[in-house]
CSV table of C-alpha atoms in Angstrom, one decimal:
chain,number,residue,atom,x,y,z
K,1,MET,CA,-1.2,-4.1,-22.9
K,2,SER,CA,2.2,-3.8,-21.9
K,3,PHE,CA,3.0,-0.8,-18.8
K,4,VAL,CA,5.6,0.7,-21.3
K,5,ALA,CA,2.4,0.7,-23.7
K,6,ASP,CA,-0.4,1.8,-21.1
K,7,LEU,CA,2.2,4.9,-19.9
K,8,ARG,CA,3.1,6.5,-23.3
K,9,VAL,CA,-0.1,6.2,-24.2
K,10,VAL,CA,-1.2,8.2,-21.1
K,11,LEU,CA,1.5,10.1,-21.3
K,12,ARG,CA,0.0,11.8,-24.2
K,13,GLY,CA,-1.8,14.0,-22.0
K,14,ARG,CA,-0.5,17.3,-20.5
K,15,ASP,CA,-2.8,17.8,-17.5
K,16,PHE,CA,-2.1,13.6,-16.9
K,17,LYS,CA,1.8,13.9,-16.3
K,18,ARG,CA,0.5,17.4,-13.9
K,19,LEU,CA,-1.6,15.0,-12.6
K,20,PHE,CA,0.7,12.0,-12.3
K,21,GLY,CA,4.3,14.0,-11.4
K,22,THR,CA,1.7,15.1,-8.1
K,23,ARG,CA,1.8,11.7,-7.3
K,24,LEU,CA,5.3,10.5,-8.6
K,25,VAL,CA,6.6,14.0,-6.3
K,26,SER,CA,4.2,12.7,-2.9
K,27,GLN,CA,4.9,9.1,-3.1
K,28,PHE,CA,8.8,10.0,-3.2
K,29,SER,CA,8.0,11.7,-0.2
K,30,ASP,CA,6.2,9.0,0.9
K,31,GLY,CA,9.1,6.8,0.6
K,32,ILE,CA,11.8,8.6,2.5
K,33,PHE,CA,9.1,9.4,5.2
K,34,GLN,CA,8.4,5.5,6.1
K,35,PHE,CA,11.9,4.8,5.8
K,36,GLY,CA,12.4,7.4,8.7
K,37,VAL,CA,9.4,6.4,10.5
K,38,THR,CA,10.6,2.3,10.4
K,39,GLY,CA,14.2,3.2,11.4
K,40,PHE,CA,12.9,4.9,14.2
K,41,ALA,CA,9.7,2.6,15.6
K,42,PHE,CA,12.1,-0.9,14.5
K,43,PHE,CA,15.9,-0.3,14.5
K,44,SER,CA,17.2,3.0,16.8
K,45,PRO,CA,20.1,2.0,18.6
K,46,GLU,CA,18.3,3.0,22.1
K,47,ASN,CA,15.2,1.1,21.3
K,48,GLN,CA,14.8,-3.1,22.0
K,49,THR,CA,12.1,-3.1,19.9
K,50,THR,CA,10.2,-6.1,20.7
K,51,ALA,CA,7.3,-7.3,18.4
K,52,LEU,CA,4.2,-5.7,20.4
K,53,GLU,CA,5.9,-2.6,19.5
K,54,VAL,CA,6.2,-3.7,15.6
K,55,ALA,CA,2.8,-4.4,15.0
K,56,ALA,CA,2.3,-1.1,17.0
K,57,GLY,CA,4.1,0.8,14.7
K,58,LEU,CA,2.7,-1.1,11.5
K,59,ALA,CA,0.0,-0.4,13.1
K,60,VAL,CA,0.5,3.4,13.1
K,61,LEU,CA,1.4,3.1,9.4
K,62,LEU,CA,-1.3,1.5,8.2
K,63,LEU,CA,-4.3,2.5,10.2
K,64,PRO,CA,-5.7,5.5,9.2
K,65,TYR,CA,-5.9,3.7,5.8
K,66,SER,CA,-8.0,1.2,6.9
K,67,VAL,CA,-10.5,3.7,9.1
K,68,LEU,CA,-10.2,6.7,7.2
K,69,GLY,CA,-10.6,4.8,3.8
K,70,PRO,CA,-14.2,4.3,3.6
K,71,PHE,CA,-14.8,7.9,4.6
K,72,VAL,CA,-12.9,10.1,2.9
K,73,GLY,CA,-14.6,10.5,-0.4
K,74,VAL,CA,-17.8,12.2,1.8
K,75,PHE,CA,-15.2,15.1,1.6
K,76,ILE,CA,-13.3,15.4,-1.4
K,77,ASP,CA,-16.9,14.5,-3.2
K,78,ARG,CA,-17.2,17.9,-1.6
K,79,TRP,CA,-14.4,20.1,-1.7
K,80,SER,CA,-12.2,21.3,-4.7
K,81,ARG,CA,-10.0,18.4,-5.2
K,82,ARG,CA,-7.0,20.0,-7.1
K,83,GLN,CA,-7.5,22.5,-3.5
K,84,ILE,CA,-7.0,19.5,-2.1
K,85,LEU,CA,-3.3,18.3,-4.0
K,86,VAL,CA,-2.3,21.7,-2.5
K,87,VAL,CA,-2.8,22.6,0.1
K,88,ALA,CA,-2.3,18.9,2.1
K,89,PRO,CA,1.0,19.1,1.0
K,90,PHE,CA,2.0,22.0,3.4
K,91,VAL,CA,-0.5,20.7,6.0
K,92,ARG,CA,1.4,17.6,6.1
K,93,GLY,CA,4.9,19.2,5.6
K,94,LEU,CA,3.8,21.6,8.5
K,95,LEU,CA,2.9,18.4,10.5
K,96,LEU,CA,6.6,16.4,9.4
K,97,LEU,CA,8.6,19.6,11.0
K,98,VAL,CA,6.4,19.1,13.8
K,99,ALA,CA,7.5,15.3,14.4
K,100,ALA,CA,11.1,15.9,13.2
K,101,GLY,CA,11.0,18.3,16.4
K,102,LEU,CA,9.7,16.2,19.0
K,103,VAL,CA,12.4,13.4,17.2
K,104,ALA,CA,15.1,16.0,17.9
K,105,ALA,CA,14.0,16.9,21.4
K,106,ASP,CA,13.8,13.5,22.7
K,107,VAL,CA,10.3,13.4,23.5
K,108,PRO,CA,8.2,9.8,24.7
K,109,ASP,CA,7.4,7.7,21.1
K,110,PRO,CA,3.5,8.2,21.9
K,111,ALA,CA,3.9,11.7,20.9
K,112,PHE,CA,5.9,11.1,18.2
K,113,TYR,CA,3.4,8.2,17.2
K,114,ALA,CA,0.1,10.9,17.4
K,115,ALA,CA,2.0,13.6,14.6
K,116,ALA,CA,2.7,10.4,13.0
K,117,LEU,CA,-1.1,9.3,12.9
K,118,LEU,CA,-2.1,13.0,11.9
K,119,VAL,CA,0.6,12.8,8.9
K,120,LEU,CA,-1.1,9.7,7.4
K,121,GLY,CA,-4.7,11.1,7.9
K,122,VAL,CA,-3.8,14.3,5.8
K,123,ASN,CA,-1.9,11.6,3.5
K,124,ARG,CA,-5.1,9.7,3.1
K,125,PHE,CA,-7.0,12.4,1.9
K,126,PHE,CA,-4.1,13.3,-0.9
K,127,LEU,CA,-4.4,10.0,-2.3
K,128,ALA,CA,-8.1,9.6,-2.1
K,129,ALA,CA,-8.1,12.7,-4.5
K,130,LEU,CA,-5.5,11.5,-6.6
K,131,GLY,CA,-7.4,8.6,-7.4
K,132,ALA,CA,-11.2,10.5,-7.7
K,133,SER,CA,-9.4,13.4,-9.7
K,134,LEU,CA,-8.1,10.9,-12.4
K,135,PRO,CA,-10.9,10.6,-14.8
K,136,HIS,CA,-10.6,14.5,-15.2
K,137,VAL,CA,-7.2,14.0,-16.6
K,138,VAL,CA,-7.7,11.4,-19.5
K,139,PRO,CA,-10.2,10.2,-21.8
K,140,ALA,CA,-12.9,7.8,-21.1
K,141,GLU,CA,-11.3,5.0,-23.5
K,142,ARG,CA,-7.5,5.4,-21.5
K,143,LEU,CA,-8.9,5.1,-18.1
K,144,ILE,CA,-8.0,1.5,-17.5
K,145,ALA,CA,-4.5,2.3,-18.8
K,146,ALA,CA,-4.7,5.4,-16.5
K,147,ASN,CA,-6.0,3.1,-13.9
K,148,ALA,CA,-3.1,0.1,-14.7
K,149,VAL,CA,-0.2,2.4,-15.0
K,150,THR,CA,-0.3,5.2,-11.6
K,151,PRO,CA,-0.5,3.1,-8.5
K,152,THR,CA,2.7,0.8,-9.9
K,153,SER,CA,4.6,4.2,-10.7
K,154,GLY,CA,3.8,5.4,-7.1
K,155,THR,CA,4.9,2.2,-5.7
K,156,VAL,CA,8.1,2.2,-7.5
K,157,ALA,CA,8.4,6.0,-6.4
K,158,THR,CA,8.1,5.3,-3.0
K,159,PHE,CA,10.7,2.1,-2.8
K,160,ILE,CA,12.7,4.7,-5.2
K,161,GLY,CA,12.4,7.1,-1.7
K,162,ALA,CA,13.0,4.9,0.4
K,163,GLY,CA,16.1,4.0,-0.9
K,164,VAL,CA,17.3,7.5,-0.7
K,165,GLY,CA,15.9,7.6,3.1
K,166,PHE,CA,18.3,4.9,3.1
K,167,LEU,CA,21.1,6.4,1.9
K,168,LEU,CA,19.7,9.7,3.8
K,169,ARG,CA,20.1,7.9,6.8
K,170,GLU,CA,24.0,6.9,6.1
K,171,LEU,CA,25.0,10.2,5.9
K,172,LEU,CA,23.0,11.7,8.7
K,173,GLY,CA,23.2,9.1,11.0
K,174,GLY,CA,20.5,7.0,13.1
K,175,GLY,CA,20.4,9.0,16.6
K,176,ASP,CA,17.3,11.3,16.9
K,177,LEU,CA,18.7,14.6,15.2
K,178,GLY,CA,19.6,11.8,12.2
K,179,VAL,CA,15.8,11.0,11.9
K,180,ALA,CA,14.4,14.5,12.7
K,181,LEU,CA,16.7,15.7,9.4
K,182,LEU,CA,15.2,12.5,7.4
K,183,LEU,CA,11.4,13.5,8.5
K,184,ALA,CA,12.0,17.6,7.8
K,185,THR,CA,13.5,16.5,4.1
K,186,SER,CA,10.4,14.3,3.5
K,187,GLY,CA,8.1,17.2,4.6
K,188,VAL,CA,10.3,19.5,1.7
K,189,VAL,CA,10.0,17.1,-1.2
K,190,PHE,CA,6.7,16.4,0.2
K,191,THR,CA,5.0,20.3,-0.4
K,192,LEU,CA,7.0,20.4,-4.2
K,193,SER,CA,3.9,18.5,-4.8
K,194,ALA,CA,1.8,21.2,-4.0
K,195,LEU,CA,3.9,23.1,-6.7
K,196,VAL,CA,2.7,20.4,-9.4
K,197,ALA,CA,-0.4,21.0,-8.8
K,198,ARG,CA,-0.9,24.3,-8.8
K,199,THR,CA,-0.1,24.4,-12.6
K,200,MET,CA,-3.6,23.0,-12.7
K,201,ASP,CA,-6.8,24.4,-13.6
K,202,ARG,CA,-8.2,25.3,-10.2
K,203,GLN,CA,-11.9,23.9,-11.2
K,204,LEU,CA,-10.0,20.9,-13.5
K,205,LEU,CA,-9.7,18.3,-10.8
K,206,GLY,CA,-14.3,18.2,-10.0
K,207,PRO,CA,-16.5,17.7,-8.2
K,208,TRP,CA,-19.4,19.0,-10.5
K,209,PRO,CA,-21.8,21.1,-8.2
K,210,ASP,CA,-24.4,19.1,-7.6
K,211,PRO,CA,-28.1,20.4,-5.8
K,212,ASN,CA,-29.6,16.1,-4.6
K,213,ARG,CA,-26.5,15.5,-3.0
K,214,PRO,CA,-26.9,14.5,0.5
K,215,GLN,CA,-25.9,16.6,3.3
K,216,ALA,CA,-22.2,15.5,4.6
K,217,ARG,CA,-23.8,14.2,7.9
K,218,GLN,CA,-25.9,12.0,5.8
K,219,ALA,CA,-23.7,10.9,3.5
K,220,LEU,CA,-20.8,9.7,6.4
K,221,ARG,CA,-23.8,7.1,7.9
K,222,ASN,CA,-24.7,6.4,4.2
K,223,VAL,CA,-21.1,4.6,4.0
K,224,LEU,CA,-21.7,2.9,6.8
K,225,THR,CA,-25.0,1.5,4.8
K,226,GLY,CA,-23.0,1.5,1.6
K,227,LEU,CA,-20.6,-0.7,2.9
K,228,THR,CA,-23.1,-3.5,4.4
K,229,ASP,CA,-24.5,-3.4,0.4
K,230,GLY,CA,-20.8,-4.2,-1.1
K,231,ALA,CA,-20.6,-6.8,1.2
K,232,LYS,CA,-23.6,-8.5,0.1
K,233,HIS,CA,-23.5,-7.7,-4.1
K,234,LEU,CA,-19.3,-9.4,-2.8
K,235,VAL,CA,-21.3,-12.6,-2.0
K,236,GLY,CA,-23.6,-13.1,-5.5
K,237,HIS,CA,-20.0,-12.5,-6.9
K,238,ARG,CA,-17.6,-15.2,-6.1
K,239,VAL,CA,-14.9,-15.1,-8.3
K,240,ALA,CA,-14.4,-11.2,-7.5
K,241,ALA,CA,-15.1,-12.2,-3.3
K,242,ALA,CA,-12.8,-14.8,-4.5
K,243,THR,CA,-9.9,-13.0,-5.8
K,244,MET,CA,-10.4,-10.5,-3.1
K,245,GLY,CA,-10.0,-12.7,-0.5
K,246,ALA,CA,-7.2,-14.2,-1.8
K,247,MET,CA,-5.5,-11.1,-1.9
K,248,ALA,CA,-6.6,-10.3,1.6
K,249,THR,CA,-4.9,-13.8,2.9
K,250,HIS,CA,-1.6,-12.9,1.0
K,251,ARG,CA,-1.8,-9.3,3.0
K,252,PHE,CA,-2.3,-11.1,6.6
K,253,LEU,CA,0.8,-13.3,5.0
K,254,PHE,CA,2.8,-10.9,4.0
K,255,GLY,CA,2.5,-8.9,7.5
K,256,MET,CA,3.2,-11.7,9.3
K,257,SER,CA,6.6,-11.9,7.2
K,258,THR,CA,7.5,-8.1,7.9
K,259,ALA,CA,7.3,-8.8,11.7
K,260,LEU,CA,9.1,-12.0,11.5
K,261,GLY,CA,12.0,-10.7,9.5
K,262,ILE,CA,12.1,-7.4,11.1
K,263,ILE,CA,12.8,-9.2,14.5
K,264,LEU,CA,14.7,-12.3,13.7
K,265,TYR,CA,17.1,-8.9,11.6
K,266,ARG,CA,17.2,-7.3,14.4
K,267,TYR,CA,18.5,-10.2,17.1
K,268,TYR,CA,18.8,-13.2,15.6
K,269,PHE,CA,20.7,-12.8,12.9
K,270,THR,CA,23.0,-9.3,13.8
K,271,ASP,CA,23.0,-10.0,17.7
K,272,GLY,CA,21.5,-6.7,18.1
K,273,ASP,CA,23.0,-4.5,16.2
K,274,ALA,CA,20.3,-1.5,15.0
K,275,GLU,CA,22.9,0.0,12.4
K,276,ALA,CA,23.3,-3.8,10.5
K,277,ALA,CA,20.1,-5.0,11.1
K,278,LEU,CA,18.4,-2.1,8.9
K,279,ARG,CA,20.8,-2.6,6.2
K,280,GLY,CA,19.7,-6.5,6.2
K,281,ILE,CA,16.1,-5.0,6.4
K,282,SER,CA,16.5,-3.5,3.4
K,283,LEU,CA,17.5,-6.0,1.1
K,284,VAL,CA,14.6,-7.3,1.6
K,285,VAL,CA,12.0,-4.1,0.4
K,286,ILE,CA,14.7,-4.1,-2.1
K,287,GLY,CA,14.1,-7.9,-2.8
K,288,ALA,CA,10.6,-7.2,-2.9
K,289,GLY,CA,10.4,-3.8,-5.1
K,290,ILE,CA,12.2,-6.1,-7.6
K,291,GLY,CA,9.8,-8.9,-7.2
K,292,THR,CA,6.8,-6.3,-7.5
K,293,ALA,CA,8.0,-4.7,-10.8
K,294,LEU,CA,8.6,-7.8,-12.1
K,295,ALA,CA,5.1,-8.8,-11.5
K,296,VAL,CA,3.5,-5.7,-13.4
K,297,ILE,CA,5.4,-6.7,-16.8
K,298,ILE,CA,4.9,-10.5,-16.7
K,299,THR,CA,1.2,-10.4,-15.1
K,300,PRO,CA,0.4,-9.3,-18.4
K,301,TYR,CA,1.2,-11.8,-20.4
K,302,THR,CA,0.8,-15.2,-17.7
K,303,THR,CA,-2.7,-13.9,-17.2
K,304,GLU,CA,-3.4,-14.7,-20.6
K,305,TRP,CA,-1.6,-17.7,-21.1
K,306,PHE,CA,-2.9,-19.0,-18.4
K,307,GLY,CA,-5.8,-16.8,-17.3
K,308,ILE,CA,-6.7,-15.2,-13.8
K,309,GLU,CA,-7.8,-17.9,-11.9
K,310,ARG,CA,-4.5,-20.0,-12.7
K,311,TRP,CA,-2.0,-17.6,-12.3
K,312,VAL,CA,-3.5,-16.8,-8.6
K,313,GLN,CA,-3.1,-19.9,-7.7
K,314,MET,CA,0.2,-20.1,-8.9
K,315,ALA,CA,1.5,-17.6,-7.4
K,316,LEU,CA,0.1,-17.9,-3.9
K,317,ALA,CA,1.3,-22.3,-3.9
K,318,GLY,CA,4.4,-20.8,-5.0
K,319,ALA,CA,5.0,-18.8,-2.6
K,320,GLY,CA,4.4,-20.6,0.3
K,321,VAL,CA,6.5,-23.5,-0.8
K,322,LEU,CA,9.8,-20.8,-1.7
K,323,THR,CA,9.0,-19.3,2.2
K,324,ALA,CA,9.6,-22.4,3.1
K,325,VAL,CA,12.2,-23.5,1.4
K,326,LEU,CA,13.5,-19.8,2.0
K,327,VAL,CA,13.2,-18.8,5.1
K,328,LEU,CA,13.3,-22.4,7.5
K,329,PRO,CA,17.1,-23.0,7.4
K,330,PHE,CA,16.5,-18.9,9.4
K,331,GLN,CA,19.8,-17.7,7.4
K,332,GLU,CA,20.6,-14.5,6.4
K,333,TRP,CA,20.4,-14.7,2.8
K,334,GLY,CA,17.5,-16.2,2.4
K,335,LEU,CA,15.4,-14.1,3.2
K,336,PRO,CA,15.9,-11.0,0.4
K,337,VAL,CA,14.9,-13.8,-1.8
K,338,ALA,CA,11.5,-14.1,0.1
K,339,GLY,CA,10.6,-10.8,-0.2
K,340,PHE,CA,11.1,-10.8,-4.2
K,341,VAL,CA,9.3,-14.0,-4.0
K,342,LEU,CA,6.2,-12.5,-2.1
K,343,GLY,CA,6.6,-8.8,-3.7
K,344,LEU,CA,6.0,-11.0,-7.2
K,345,ALA,CA,3.3,-12.9,-5.9
K,346,GLY,CA,1.3,-10.6,-4.1
K,347,GLN,CA,1.6,-7.9,-6.5
K,348,SER,CA,0.2,-10.3,-9.1
K,349,VAL,CA,-2.7,-11.4,-6.8
K,350,LYS,CA,-3.6,-8.2,-6.2
K,351,ILE,CA,-3.4,-6.6,-10.3
K,352,CYS,CA,-5.1,-10.0,-10.6
K,353,ALA,CA,-7.8,-8.5,-7.9
K,354,ASP,CA,-7.5,-5.4,-9.4
K,355,THR,CA,-8.7,-6.6,-12.3
K,356,THR,CA,-11.7,-9.0,-11.4
K,357,VAL,CA,-13.7,-6.3,-9.5
K,358,GLN,CA,-13.6,-3.8,-12.1
K,359,ARG,CA,-14.6,-6.2,-14.3
K,360,ASP,CA,-16.8,-8.7,-12.3
K,361,VAL,CA,-18.9,-5.9,-10.2
K,362,GLU,CA,-21.3,-4.2,-11.7
K,363,ASP,CA,-21.0,-0.2,-11.7
K,364,ILE,CA,-22.9,0.7,-8.6
K,365,TYR,CA,-21.4,-1.0,-6.4
K,366,ARG,CA,-17.7,-0.6,-7.4
K,367,GLY,CA,-16.8,2.1,-5.8
K,368,ARG,CA,-18.3,0.7,-2.4
K,369,ALA,CA,-16.1,-3.0,-3.4
K,370,PHE,CA,-13.3,-1.4,-3.7
K,371,SER,CA,-13.5,0.6,-0.1
K,372,ILE,CA,-13.9,-2.6,1.6
K,373,TYR,CA,-10.8,-4.1,-0.9
K,374,ASP,CA,-8.8,-1.4,0.6
K,375,MET,CA,-9.8,-1.6,4.1
K,376,LEU,CA,-9.0,-5.3,4.2
K,377,PHE,CA,-5.8,-4.5,2.3
K,378,ASN,CA,-4.5,-2.5,5.5
K,379,GLY,CA,-6.2,-3.9,8.0
K,380,MET,CA,-5.5,-7.9,7.6
K,381,TYR,CA,-1.5,-6.3,7.5
K,382,VAL,CA,-2.5,-5.1,10.9
K,383,VAL,CA,-4.3,-8.1,12.2
K,384,ALA,CA,-1.3,-9.8,11.4
K,385,ALA,CA,0.7,-7.7,12.6
K,386,ALA,CA,-1.3,-8.3,15.8
K,387,LEU,CA,-0.8,-11.6,15.9
K,388,SER,CA,2.4,-12.1,14.8
K,389,ALA,CA,2.8,-10.4,18.2
K,390,THR,CA,1.6,-13.0,20.2
K,391,ILE,CA,3.8,-15.8,18.9
K,392,LEU,CA,6.8,-14.1,17.6
K,393,PRO,CA,9.9,-15.4,20.8
K,394,ALA,CA,12.8,-12.5,21.3
K,395,ASP,CA,14.9,-13.3,19.1
K,396,GLY,CA,12.1,-14.0,16.3
K,397,LYS,CA,13.1,-17.7,15.3
K,398,SER,CA,9.6,-19.0,15.2
K,399,TYR,CA,9.3,-22.5,13.3
K,400,VAL,CA,5.2,-21.9,14.1
K,401,ALA,CA,5.2,-18.5,12.4
K,402,VAL,CA,7.1,-19.5,9.0
K,403,ALA,CA,4.8,-22.7,9.1
K,404,ILE,CA,1.6,-20.3,9.4
K,405,ILE,CA,3.0,-18.3,6.5
K,406,SER,CA,4.5,-21.5,4.3
K,407,LEU,CA,0.8,-23.7,4.3
K,408,GLY,CA,-1.3,-20.1,4.8
K,409,TYR,CA,-0.6,-19.3,0.5
K,410,PRO,CA,-1.2,-23.0,-0.6
K,411,LEU,CA,-4.3,-23.5,1.9
K,412,ALA,CA,-5.5,-19.9,0.2
K,413,ALA,CA,-5.1,-21.2,-3.3
K,414,LEU,CA,-6.5,-24.9,-2.7
K,415,ALA,CA,-9.7,-22.5,-0.7
K,416,TYR,CA,-9.6,-20.0,-4.6
K,417,ARG,CA,-10.0,-22.6,-6.6
K,418,MET,CA,-12.5,-24.6,-4.5
K,419,ILE,CA,-14.6,-21.7,-4.8
K,420,THR,CA,-14.4,-20.5,-8.4
K,421,THR,CA,-15.3,-24.2,-9.9
K,422,ALA,CA,-18.1,-24.1,-7.8
K,423,SER,CA,-19.1,-20.5,-9.0
K,424,ARG,CA,-18.3,-22.0,-12.7
K,425,ALA,CA,-19.9,-24.8,-12.2
K,426,LYS,CA,-23.2,-22.6,-11.1
K,427,ALA,CA,-23.0,-20.4,-13.8
K,428,VAL,CA,-23.1,-23.4,-16.6
């Protein structure tokens, strides 16, 4: 089914609409927050951002998702999920007001980053509760359709929120007071998601009582064992593991592309003009958003025509070739187009990875497989940013970085093909 058809099917349910509305409002707020943090960390006129600072900023944005991801399930399987969706927005809103106050007071950056980490930690619980609640509001036969549309719609809402954040920053200014007002606005909007969540019955989203459930301490220890078991299981399912590896490779190369683009706009293209740089990188984000949305529309058809494995190879190889063509001239116009290409390729690979893991991994291991998936998705991005900090020059113009990105994609496609071909031959 297409995205639009899936959305029409699942929107027939009243409770799904309420959970869906909670997600859209929260991720719209996320977009405003992420734009505010990005502007403060990377494009503040008062700061001379370096590649190392870019790596640190990206780590702050993504480490809570990588580190906390596998462990939050222990608690959302014990606490009322509906209450998490009601309480967490108020906690996050309060923390955002604190972060806004820190920015307005011009405190040292580490204090702001600590507050931002707490905000994102709360958000990780919130998003995990949303995901775990989904089977309670849609029939089993519509769960696949719901899983297809909710993350994508949330991503689109985040992009829209980032666009609103850009407009607000233009109105409020890029100084500390403007950033503080942007963060406060994000906090207020996020609390609105709690009002949507309150319309659902307290017991609707589970979890149900289970007398055989292990104690939380034992469950936390079991997480590490479970991740090991999940990894061993994936080794025996090479196509799923290879597709997950393709996604992880894309995230690494995309993380390097992000750091490269930020420094290029900050210094090489705009000669240190922070506001001009932010406007430029906003065009790249818009391009990536359009590419992501297009991937959602075309991937169901391309995978039907070519098959998942061939489409993954085409997306990866095409991303590498086009990145070289668009970025190597180091012209400002090339980066928004490259953002579109990487958004299209990356989301295509992600959709294929999601589908392959859901299709090939046994149900009893699926949750653990997706925990590994989640850690790779965010962790590889942070690792790439850290590597970029060691190789990018002060103005960002690095032929080495572009070469790594441009060659990395087709090499990933080749490795993916070799693994999947060998797996099919073994199966025969």
